[in-house]
Structure formats: structure tokens, C-alpha cells
Coordinates of C-alpha atoms in Angstrom, one line a residue:
Chain O
M1 CA 58.3 11.7 -99.7
T2 CA 58.5 9.5 -96.7
K3 CA 61.0 10.9 -94.3
R4 CA 62.7 9.4 -91.3
V5 CA 62.7 11.7 -88.3
G6 CA 63.2 11.5 -84.6
I7 CA 59.9 12.6 -83.0
E8 CA 58.0 12.3 -79.7
V9 CA 55.3 9.7 -80.2
S10 CA 52.5 12.1 -79.0
L11 CA 53.6 14.6 -81.6
A12 CA 53.6 11.9 -84.3
V13 CA 50.0 11.0 -83.4
A14 CA 49.1 14.7 -83.7
E15 CA 51.0 14.8 -87.1
A16 CA 48.9 11.8 -88.2
A17 CA 45.7 13.8 -87.4
R18 CA 47.1 16.8 -89.3
L19 CA 47.9 14.6 -92.3
A20 CA 44.4 13.2 -92.2
N21 CA 43.3 16.9 -92.5
V22 CA 40.8 16.6 -89.6
D23 CA 38.1 19.2 -89.5
V24 CA 37.4 19.2 -85.8
V25 CA 39.5 18.4 -82.7
S26 CA 37.5 18.5 -79.5
A27 CA 39.6 17.6 -76.5
Y28 CA 40.6 18.2 -72.9
P29 CA 44.2 17.9 -71.7
I30 CA 45.0 15.0 -69.4
T31 CA 48.3 13.3 -68.6
P32 CA 49.8 11.4 -70.4
Q33 CA 47.8 12.4 -73.5
T34 CA 48.3 16.2 -73.2
H35 CA 51.1 16.5 -75.8
I36 CA 48.8 15.2 -78.5
V37 CA 46.1 17.8 -78.2
E38 CA 48.5 20.5 -77.2
R39 CA 50.3 20.0 -80.5
L40 CA 47.1 20.0 -82.4
A41 CA 45.9 23.2 -80.7
E42 CA 49.3 24.7 -81.7
M43 CA 48.9 23.6 -85.3
V44 CA 45.4 25.1 -85.5
A45 CA 46.6 28.4 -83.9
N46 CA 49.6 28.6 -86.3
G47 CA 47.5 27.9 -89.3
E48 CA 49.3 24.6 -90.0
L49 CA 46.0 22.8 -89.8
D50 CA 42.7 24.2 -91.0
A51 CA 40.4 22.8 -88.3
E52 CA 38.2 23.9 -85.4
F53 CA 39.8 23.2 -82.1
I54 CA 37.1 23.1 -79.4
P55 CA 38.6 23.7 -76.0
V56 CA 35.9 22.0 -73.9
E57 CA 35.5 22.0 -70.1
S58 CA 35.6 18.3 -69.6
E59 CA 36.0 15.0 -71.4
H60 CA 32.3 14.4 -71.3
S61 CA 31.9 17.5 -73.3
A62 CA 34.8 16.6 -75.5
M63 CA 33.2 13.5 -76.7
S64 CA 29.7 15.1 -76.9
A65 CA 31.1 17.8 -79.2
C66 CA 32.7 15.0 -81.2
L67 CA 29.3 13.5 -81.7
G68 CA 27.9 16.7 -83.1
S69 CA 31.0 17.2 -85.3
A70 CA 30.9 13.7 -86.7
A71 CA 27.2 14.0 -87.2
V72 CA 27.5 16.8 -89.7
G73 CA 30.1 14.7 -91.6
A74 CA 33.2 16.5 -90.3
R75 CA 36.4 14.4 -89.9
T76 CA 36.7 14.3 -86.1
F77 CA 39.6 13.5 -83.7
T78 CA 40.1 13.5 -80.0
A79 CA 42.5 12.0 -77.5
T80 CA 42.3 11.2 -73.8
A81 CA 43.6 9.0 -71.1
G82 CA 42.7 7.3 -67.8
Q83 CA 40.1 9.4 -65.8
G84 CA 39.3 11.3 -68.9
L85 CA 38.2 8.2 -70.7
E86 CA 36.0 7.3 -67.7
L87 CA 34.4 10.7 -67.7
M88 CA 33.6 10.2 -71.4
H89 CA 32.2 6.8 -70.7
E90 CA 28.4 7.2 -71.3
V91 CA 29.0 9.2 -74.4
L92 CA 31.2 6.5 -76.0
Y93 CA 28.2 4.2 -76.3
I94 CA 26.2 7.0 -78.0
A95 CA 29.0 7.4 -80.6
T96 CA 28.6 3.7 -81.4
A97 CA 24.8 3.7 -81.4
M98 CA 24.8 6.7 -83.8
R99 CA 27.5 5.1 -85.9
L100 CA 29.7 8.1 -85.9
P101 CA 33.2 7.6 -87.2
I102 CA 35.2 9.5 -84.5
V103 CA 38.9 8.6 -84.1
M104 CA 40.4 8.8 -80.6
A105 CA 43.9 8.1 -79.4
V106 CA 43.9 6.8 -75.8
A107 CA 47.2 7.2 -73.9
N108 CA 46.6 4.2 -71.6
R109 CA 46.8 5.1 -68.0
A110 CA 45.9 3.6 -64.6
L111 CA 42.6 4.6 -62.9
S112 CA 42.3 6.2 -59.5
G113 CA 42.6 5.4 -56.8
P114 CA 45.1 5.7 -55.6
L115 CA 45.7 8.6 -57.9
N116 CA 48.2 7.4 -60.5
V117 CA 49.0 9.0 -63.9
W118 CA 51.2 6.2 -65.2
G119 CA 50.7 3.5 -67.8
D120 CA 48.4 0.5 -67.6
H121 CA 45.3 -0.8 -69.3
S122 CA 42.6 -0.2 -66.6
D123 CA 41.2 2.7 -68.6
V124 CA 40.6 0.9 -71.9
M125 CA 39.4 -2.3 -70.2
A126 CA 36.6 -0.3 -68.4
T127 CA 35.5 0.8 -71.9
R128 CA 35.8 -2.6 -73.4
D129 CA 32.0 -2.9 -74.1
V130 CA 31.3 0.5 -75.6
G131 CA 31.2 -0.9 -79.1
W132 CA 34.2 0.9 -80.5
I133 CA 36.8 -0.6 -82.8
Q134 CA 39.8 -0.9 -80.4
V135 CA 43.4 -1.6 -81.5
F136 CA 46.8 -1.4 -79.6
A137 CA 50.1 0.1 -80.8
E138 CA 53.3 -1.5 -79.7
N139 CA 55.6 1.4 -80.6
G140 CA 55.5 4.9 -81.9
Q141 CA 55.5 4.0 -85.6
E142 CA 52.5 1.8 -85.0
A143 CA 50.7 4.6 -83.1
F144 CA 51.3 6.9 -86.1
D145 CA 50.3 4.4 -88.7
L146 CA 47.2 3.1 -86.8
T147 CA 45.9 6.7 -86.3
L148 CA 45.9 7.2 -90.0
W149 CA 44.5 3.8 -90.6
A150 CA 41.7 4.4 -88.0
F151 CA 40.3 7.2 -90.1
R152 CA 40.3 4.9 -93.2
V153 CA 38.4 2.2 -91.3
A154 CA 36.0 4.3 -89.1
E155 CA 34.7 6.4 -92.1
D156 CA 34.4 3.4 -94.5
P157 CA 30.8 3.4 -95.7
G158 CA 30.6 -0.3 -94.7
V159 CA 31.9 0.3 -91.2
L160 CA 30.9 3.8 -89.7
L161 CA 32.1 3.0 -86.2
P162 CA 34.2 5.1 -83.8
T163 CA 37.7 3.8 -83.5
M164 CA 40.1 3.9 -80.6
V165 CA 43.9 3.7 -81.0
N166 CA 45.5 2.7 -77.7
L167 CA 49.1 3.6 -77.0
D168 CA 50.7 3.1 -73.6
G169 CA 51.0 6.3 -71.5
F170 CA 54.6 7.5 -71.1
T171 CA 56.2 4.3 -72.4
L172 CA 55.1 5.5 -75.8
T173 CA 53.5 8.9 -75.5
H174 CA 56.6 10.6 -74.0
V175 CA 59.3 8.8 -75.9
I176 CA 61.2 10.1 -78.9
E177 CA 61.5 7.4 -81.6
P178 CA 62.9 7.3 -85.1
M179 CA 59.9 7.1 -87.3
M180 CA 58.9 7.0 -91.0
L181 CA 56.3 9.8 -91.4
L182 CA 54.2 10.2 -94.5
D183 CA 53.4 13.3 -96.4
E184 CA 50.0 14.8 -97.6
A185 CA 50.2 13.3 -101.0
E186 CA 50.9 9.8 -99.7
V187 CA 48.1 10.1 -97.1
K188 CA 45.7 11.2 -99.9
R189 CA 46.4 7.9 -101.7
F190 CA 45.4 5.9 -98.7
L191 CA 42.6 8.0 -97.1
P192 CA 39.7 9.1 -99.2
P193 CA 37.5 12.1 -98.1
N194 CA 34.9 11.5 -95.4
H195 CA 31.3 11.2 -96.7
Y196 CA 28.9 10.4 -93.9
P197 CA 25.8 9.0 -95.5
L198 CA 23.0 10.8 -93.5
P199 CA 24.6 13.9 -92.0
L200 CA 22.7 16.6 -90.1
N201 CA 21.6 18.9 -92.8
P202 CA 18.8 21.6 -92.6
A203 CA 18.0 20.9 -96.2
K204 CA 17.3 17.2 -95.5
P205 CA 16.3 16.9 -91.8
V206 CA 16.9 13.7 -89.9
T207 CA 16.6 12.7 -86.3
M208 CA 19.7 11.2 -84.7
G209 CA 19.8 9.6 -81.3
A210 CA 16.1 8.9 -81.0
F211 CA 15.0 6.7 -78.2
A212 CA 14.1 3.0 -78.9
T213 CA 11.3 1.3 -77.2
P214 CA 11.6 -2.4 -76.1
V215 CA 10.3 -3.5 -79.6
H216 CA 13.3 -1.8 -81.3
Y217 CA 16.2 -1.8 -78.8
T218 CA 17.2 -5.4 -79.3
E219 CA 17.3 -5.0 -83.1
A220 CA 19.4 -1.8 -82.7
K221 CA 21.9 -3.8 -80.5
K222 CA 22.0 -6.6 -83.0
A223 CA 22.8 -4.1 -85.8
Q224 CA 25.7 -2.6 -83.6
E225 CA 27.1 -6.1 -82.9
M226 CA 27.0 -7.1 -86.6
A227 CA 28.6 -3.8 -87.6
L228 CA 31.5 -4.3 -85.2
T229 CA 32.2 -7.9 -86.1
Q230 CA 31.8 -7.3 -89.8
A231 CA 34.2 -4.3 -89.5
K232 CA 37.0 -6.8 -89.3
T233 CA 36.9 -7.4 -93.1
T234 CA 37.5 -3.7 -93.8
M235 CA 40.1 -3.5 -91.0
L236 CA 42.1 -6.2 -92.7
K237 CA 41.6 -4.7 -96.1
A238 CA 42.8 -1.3 -94.9
W239 CA 45.9 -2.9 -93.3
Q240 CA 46.6 -4.6 -96.6
E241 CA 46.2 -1.3 -98.5
F242 CA 48.5 0.3 -96.1
A243 CA 51.1 -2.4 -96.5
D244 CA 50.9 -2.2 -100.3
L245 CA 51.4 1.6 -100.2
F246 CA 53.9 2.0 -97.4
G247 CA 55.4 -1.4 -96.8
R248 CA 54.5 -1.7 -93.2
H249 CA 52.3 -4.8 -92.3
Y250 CA 49.7 -5.1 -89.6
H251 CA 47.7 -8.1 -88.4
P252 CA 45.1 -8.7 -85.8
V253 CA 47.4 -11.1 -83.9
E254 CA 51.2 -11.0 -84.4
T255 CA 53.7 -13.5 -83.3
Y256 CA 57.5 -13.5 -82.6
R257 CA 59.5 -16.7 -82.7
A258 CA 56.4 -18.6 -82.0
E259 CA 56.5 -21.4 -84.7
D260 CA 57.9 -24.3 -82.6
A261 CA 57.4 -22.7 -79.2
R262 CA 56.2 -24.9 -76.3
V263 CA 55.5 -21.8 -74.1
L264 CA 54.0 -18.6 -75.5
L265 CA 53.5 -15.3 -73.8
L266 CA 50.7 -13.0 -74.9
T267 CA 50.9 -9.3 -74.4
M268 CA 49.1 -6.2 -75.6
G269 CA 50.7 -2.8 -76.3
S270 CA 54.3 -1.7 -75.7
F271 CA 55.2 -4.6 -73.4
G272 CA 55.6 -6.7 -76.6
E273 CA 58.8 -5.0 -77.5
T274 CA 60.4 -5.7 -74.0
A275 CA 59.0 -9.2 -74.0
S276 CA 60.7 -10.0 -77.3
V277 CA 64.1 -9.2 -75.7
A278 CA 63.2 -11.8 -73.1
V279 CA 62.2 -14.3 -75.8
D280 CA 65.6 -13.8 -77.6
E281 CA 67.4 -14.4 -74.3
L282 CA 65.5 -17.6 -73.5
R283 CA 65.9 -18.8 -77.1
A284 CA 69.6 -18.3 -76.8
R285 CA 69.5 -20.6 -73.8
G286 CA 67.7 -23.2 -75.8
E287 CA 64.2 -22.6 -74.4
K288 CA 61.4 -23.1 -77.0
V289 CA 59.5 -19.9 -76.1
G290 CA 57.8 -17.3 -78.2
L291 CA 55.5 -14.3 -78.1
V292 CA 51.9 -13.5 -79.2
K293 CA 50.8 -9.9 -79.5
L294 CA 47.2 -9.0 -79.6
R295 CA 46.8 -5.9 -81.7
M296 CA 43.0 -6.1 -82.4
W297 CA 41.0 -6.0 -79.2
R298 CA 37.6 -5.2 -80.6
P299 CA 36.3 -6.9 -82.6
F300 CA 38.1 -9.8 -80.9
P301 CA 40.2 -11.9 -83.4
F302 CA 39.0 -15.4 -82.4
E303 CA 40.3 -17.3 -85.4
E304 CA 43.7 -15.6 -85.5
L305 CA 44.2 -16.1 -81.8
R306 CA 43.3 -19.8 -82.0
H307 CA 45.6 -20.2 -85.0
A308 CA 48.5 -18.5 -83.2
V309 CA 48.4 -20.7 -80.1
Q310 CA 47.2 -24.0 -81.6
H311 CA 50.6 -25.8 -81.3
T312 CA 51.8 -24.6 -78.0
D313 CA 51.5 -26.4 -74.6
V314 CA 51.5 -23.4 -72.4
L315 CA 50.2 -19.9 -72.8
A316 CA 51.0 -17.2 -70.3
V317 CA 48.8 -14.1 -70.6
L318 CA 49.9 -10.8 -69.1
D319 CA 47.2 -8.3 -68.2
R320 CA 47.8 -4.7 -67.3
A321 CA 44.5 -4.4 -65.6
L322 CA 42.6 -6.3 -62.8
S323 CA 39.0 -7.4 -62.8
P324 CA 38.6 -7.2 -59.0
G325 CA 37.0 -10.3 -57.5
G326 CA 36.7 -11.8 -60.9
P327 CA 38.7 -14.0 -63.2
G328 CA 41.9 -11.9 -62.9
G329 CA 42.6 -10.0 -66.1
P330 CA 40.2 -9.2 -68.9
V331 CA 42.5 -10.2 -71.7
C332 CA 43.3 -13.6 -70.1
S333 CA 39.6 -14.3 -69.4
E334 CA 38.8 -13.6 -73.0
V335 CA 41.6 -15.7 -74.3
K336 CA 40.4 -18.6 -72.1
S337 CA 36.9 -18.1 -73.4
A338 CA 38.1 -18.1 -77.0
L339 CA 39.9 -21.4 -76.5
Y340 CA 37.3 -23.1 -74.3
M341 CA 35.6 -24.9 -77.1
Q342 CA 38.8 -26.0 -78.8
E343 CA 39.6 -29.7 -78.5
K344 CA 43.3 -29.1 -78.3
K345 CA 44.3 -26.1 -76.4
P346 CA 47.2 -24.9 -74.3
K347 CA 47.2 -24.7 -70.5
V348 CA 46.5 -21.0 -69.9
F349 CA 48.0 -19.1 -67.0
G350 CA 47.0 -15.5 -66.2
F351 CA 49.3 -12.9 -64.8
I352 CA 48.6 -9.3 -63.7
G353 CA 51.6 -6.9 -64.0
G354 CA 52.8 -3.5 -65.1
L355 CA 50.0 -1.8 -63.1
G356 CA 50.2 2.0 -62.6
G357 CA 53.4 2.4 -64.5
R358 CA 55.3 -0.4 -62.7
D359 CA 58.2 -1.2 -65.0
M360 CA 58.7 -4.7 -66.4
T361 CA 62.2 -5.6 -67.5
P362 CA 63.3 -8.3 -69.9
E363 CA 64.3 -10.3 -66.8
D364 CA 60.8 -10.0 -65.4
F365 CA 59.4 -11.4 -68.6
E366 CA 61.9 -14.2 -68.6
A367 CA 60.8 -15.1 -65.0
L368 CA 57.2 -14.8 -66.1
I369 CA 57.6 -17.2 -69.0
M370 CA 59.5 -19.7 -66.9
R371 CA 56.9 -19.4 -64.1
A372 CA 54.2 -20.4 -66.5
R373 CA 56.2 -23.4 -67.8
D374 CA 56.9 -24.6 -64.3
M375 CA 53.3 -24.2 -63.2
A376 CA 52.3 -26.4 -66.2
H377 CA 55.0 -29.0 -65.4
K378 CA 53.9 -29.2 -61.8
G379 CA 50.2 -29.4 -62.9
M380 CA 49.4 -26.4 -60.8
E381 CA 46.0 -24.7 -61.2
S382 CA 45.6 -21.0 -60.8
E383 CA 43.0 -18.4 -61.8
F384 CA 45.7 -15.7 -61.9
E385 CA 48.7 -14.3 -60.1
M386 CA 49.6 -10.8 -59.5
I387 CA 53.4 -10.6 -60.2
G388 CA 56.0 -8.4 -58.5
V389 CA 53.9 -7.8 -55.4
R390 CA 55.9 -7.2 -52.2
E391 CA 54.7 -9.5 -49.5
Chain G
M1 CA 0.0 -4.0 -85.3
P2 CA 2.2 -3.3 -88.4
K3 CA 4.9 -5.8 -89.1
L4 CA 8.0 -4.8 -87.2
P5 CA 11.3 -4.3 -89.1
S6 CA 14.2 -6.8 -89.1
W7 CA 17.4 -5.5 -87.5
R8 CA 18.7 -5.2 -91.1
E9 CA 16.0 -2.7 -92.1
Y10 CA 16.9 0.2 -89.7
E11 CA 18.8 3.1 -91.1
I12 CA 22.4 3.4 -90.1
G13 CA 22.6 4.4 -86.4
C14 CA 18.8 4.1 -86.2
I15 CA 18.6 7.6 -87.9
V16 CA 15.0 8.7 -88.4
T17 CA 14.7 10.2 -91.9
Q18 CA 11.0 11.1 -91.6
P19 CA 10.7 14.4 -89.8
G20 CA 7.8 14.7 -87.3
S21 CA 7.4 10.9 -87.0
A22 CA 6.9 11.2 -83.2
R23 CA 3.4 12.5 -84.2
A24 CA 2.4 8.9 -85.0
Y25 CA 3.4 7.6 -81.6
R26 CA 0.3 6.9 -79.5
T27 CA 1.4 8.1 -76.0
G28 CA -2.3 7.7 -75.0
D29 CA -1.4 4.1 -74.5
W30 CA 0.4 5.0 -71.3
R31 CA -2.8 6.4 -69.7
S32 CA -4.5 4.7 -66.7
Q33 CA -6.8 7.7 -66.0
R34 CA -8.3 10.3 -68.3
P35 CA -9.4 13.9 -67.6
I36 CA -13.0 14.9 -68.0
W37 CA -14.4 18.4 -67.9
K38 CA -17.5 19.7 -66.2
N39 CA -18.1 22.6 -68.5
E40 CA -20.7 24.2 -66.1
R41 CA -17.8 24.9 -63.7
C42 CA -15.4 26.0 -66.5
I43 CA -14.5 29.7 -66.7
K44 CA -12.5 29.2 -69.9
C45 CA -9.3 30.5 -68.4
G46 CA -7.2 28.1 -70.4
L47 CA -4.8 27.1 -67.6
C48 CA -5.3 23.4 -68.5
Y49 CA -4.2 24.2 -72.0
I50 CA -1.2 26.2 -70.8
F51 CA -0.1 23.6 -68.2
C52 CA -0.6 20.4 -70.2
P53 CA 3.0 19.0 -70.6
E54 CA 2.0 17.0 -73.7
G55 CA 0.4 19.9 -75.5
C56 CA -2.6 17.7 -76.1
I57 CA -5.4 20.0 -74.7
R58 CA -7.1 22.1 -77.3
G59 CA -9.6 24.9 -77.2
R60 CA -12.9 24.1 -78.9
K61 CA -14.9 26.6 -80.9
D62 CA -17.3 27.0 -78.0
G63 CA -14.4 28.2 -75.8
Y64 CA -14.3 25.0 -73.6
F65 CA -11.4 22.6 -73.6
E66 CA -10.8 18.9 -74.2
A67 CA -7.8 16.5 -74.3
D68 CA -6.7 14.6 -77.4
L69 CA -6.7 11.1 -76.0
F70 CA -4.4 9.8 -78.7
Y71 CA -1.6 11.7 -76.9
C72 CA -2.9 12.4 -73.3
K73 CA -0.8 10.3 -70.9
G74 CA -3.2 10.9 -68.0
C75 CA -0.7 12.7 -65.9
G76 CA -3.3 14.6 -63.9
I77 CA -1.7 18.0 -64.1
C78 CA -4.8 19.7 -65.6
P79 CA -7.2 18.9 -62.7
R80 CA -4.4 19.9 -60.3
E81 CA -4.1 23.3 -62.0
C82 CA -7.8 24.0 -62.7
P83 CA -8.8 26.9 -60.4
T84 CA -12.5 26.0 -60.3
G85 CA -12.3 22.2 -60.0
A86 CA -13.9 21.7 -63.4
I87 CA -11.6 18.8 -64.4
S88 CA -11.4 15.4 -62.7
M89 CA -9.6 12.1 -63.5
V90 CA -11.6 9.0 -64.1
E91 CA -10.3 5.4 -64.4
E92 CA -9.7 4.1 -67.9
T93 CA -11.9 1.2 -68.5
E94 CA -11.6 1.0 -72.3

């Protein structure tokens, strides 16, 4: 039976992996992800989870071991954060190219330097183009649900792609929330066994990860691109199945009080919850403002985004990562790109904030939304602004 | 040249289901020079056979050696290692 419990979000993510009955966990501890794999190691040691826990010497090895594990058809989970994700970087592309359904939780963290272990999105933005399915959780319940959902999607015979569930470091990972957890029987109804179609098997030898000469590489890349964009159908279907079974609904782009809004703010991850408090406050003062939350980052939900912002005049986009010397934040530049060909589109203003664990309060979000409105009123042009910087 | 496959025709993850398919790959295409043997200087020591990184040098029934030009990449290691100078590289003109 579904039970409502108070649990640290990291432990709930570990519980999701246990409920998925993973076969292999290969991971290296790194703040703020450590509690996830620490709990999984404990479960394996205590016999609560019948899995191999591979205590590797680095994240590069963690992901490499995940490749081997997924290649034999074992259900495979790992988790990392910040520098750990960067150390995995080259192996992430291999997981995509080999179409291995690895599920990974990323406790989003700033990148060095300066050394900083706190939350932002620099780590995941640096892995934007690795070809993984990438989604963001706004709270602990979503982190739990999306982790289970990720196995369902990644291992689907029509998808077979590695899947990354992003949850903000500390803001989510280290917070105790009331959550509705599921039990084994419920999870079984949602998540079928993993059957990788061409596993490594001595009885039927195959070669995985062969090199591709120039006459094959482009076709391989095209197949990867099509697999990722077409995965969206299964992602939506799996969210619908999840909703039918457990009553919690997920969408690629979600909105809050956005229907008649003249000014919209777009966020990803846990900032959505704080920003919704700011939206309530501004609405109480009669401001027509609302919120757009991007859950699906890869594949990018072009249609849903365009639909969500089609009636607004101003769209403020908050990035928790900087593209140095470039167009500001990666989310904003993609949002602008998605809207460029639209005849009617809002004025888009990019903001960079919440870097390296810098807190953003509801008042900060109010100021941000009003700043975007004022910039539009004054006809100001701006590539982006870094907010909250001391001069 | 056989017809190349469409992107739709590759196995998932470009998995190769035919073991030993590398055998059909003509690495000899990479070659700009090929080794030739002067058998009158050859002492049949087999160092060329041992050192060939491609494994494409084979011993003949008469005890002398030759390279399988389907695979020989023309790296030049065999003349370098030959103790009697029996092997030399010549420009490919084919």
C-alpha cells in the first residue's frame, strides 16, 4: 500500500532504485549525492537489496562499469554530482551510442572553480549534448517518482537510452519531505522486467562499441538523434501510465497561474516551488504573472513550450548556469531558439542566478519578474543579466 | 562498392551481430608502401612474422615469408626489425 512518510529526498531516491529491484549499482560518493549511494550500499550490505554494489575508484570507472552491467541486460543505477559528472563525461556519450538503458540521479551542483559543492545547474548543462534523456525534479516526491519512471522509459524496447534524473543538490537531496512512497507490488504493475534485446552473451556473441568509419558515423548519429526525439512518445505514455496507477501527473512543461499572465517566469528544478510563492504574492497585488516549469530538458519539448508561452507578452528565463562569453544561460538561449520562428512571441529576457548555492527567496523572484516587465515596458534590449551580484 | 545501409538499417547501438566481421575489412587500403623480400638475404629467422603488428606476415612452405597485402598497412616495422636487411619498402603504384 502507498504510505506517506517523512524521508530525506536522497534516501527516497535510493528507495526508488531498491523498489525497481536494480541488479547493479556502480557509483562513487560525491557531495551532494553521497546519501543516495551510501543508502544503496547499506541496503546491499544488509541484504535488503539483492544487487551488486561496485565500489569503483572514480566516476569515470563508475559509468564504465555501468556500461558493462547494462550491456549484459542487468538493471543498472548510479548517481553523481558536479565534478563527478564531469569526470564521467566521455563515457556518457558511449552509453548513448551503445543504447544502454542506465538510470542516473544527478544531484545538481556547481562546477569548480572556485571549489563549491552547492547547488546549481552547471554540471548538467555541461552534459547537455551527451544524448541522454534528461528531466528535472522540482521536489522530493518528483525525484522519487521520476527515478522509477526513468527505468520504465530507459528500458522500453522502443527507447533504450540512458536517462538522467536531475534534482537540486542540498535544496532537494538533503531535505526531509513528506512523501508518498510505493511498495514492491505497485512498482511491479508499473515497471516490467528489463529485457535488453542484444545483450553480451557468450552463447550468442556480439560486438558492442565497434568503431565507425566516416561512411557509417553520420548514420549512427542520425539514429541516436531519432531515438532521442522519438523517445518523447514513450516518456509521455509512461507518465500517463504513472498517473493512471498512482494519481500523480507529470508533463514536459508545467505551468502555474499562467493562463492570463502578461509576464511569465521560466525555471527548472526546485526553484519552481519558491517562484510559485512569488507568483501568488504578485497575483494578490493584482499583477498578471505566472510560472512555466521546464521538466523535460532532453529531448527538448518545443511544442509544449511554445504552447505554454504563446499568449504572454514577456518571458523571463532564469538559468542556474552561465555560458561564459556566450548568450548567457543555456536554458534561455534554447528557449529563444525555440521561439525564433514563431510569428507571435514574447519578449524574452535571460537572467542568471542561484549559482553555487546562492539562495533565491520569494522576494528575489518577485523582483526578477518585475524587472523583466519593466525592461519590456522601457523597450530595453539585453542578452542577459546576472542577478544579485555585488558591485 | 556494396550499397551502404540507411541509418534505419543498423542494429540498435550499432551492435555487430556477425563475429569476426573485422576480417572483411581491407586495411591494405591504408598502405602507401609495401614490403618486399630479397629471399637470398633471408635467414628464415621469423622476426618479421613476430613483429608484424597486423599479424599479416605468414610463413610459406619453403620457409620464406610474405605479407598478406589485403591487411598489410605498410607500417615498415618488418624491414626495421629484419636483422639481415632482406626486407625493403617500395612505393605503391597500384
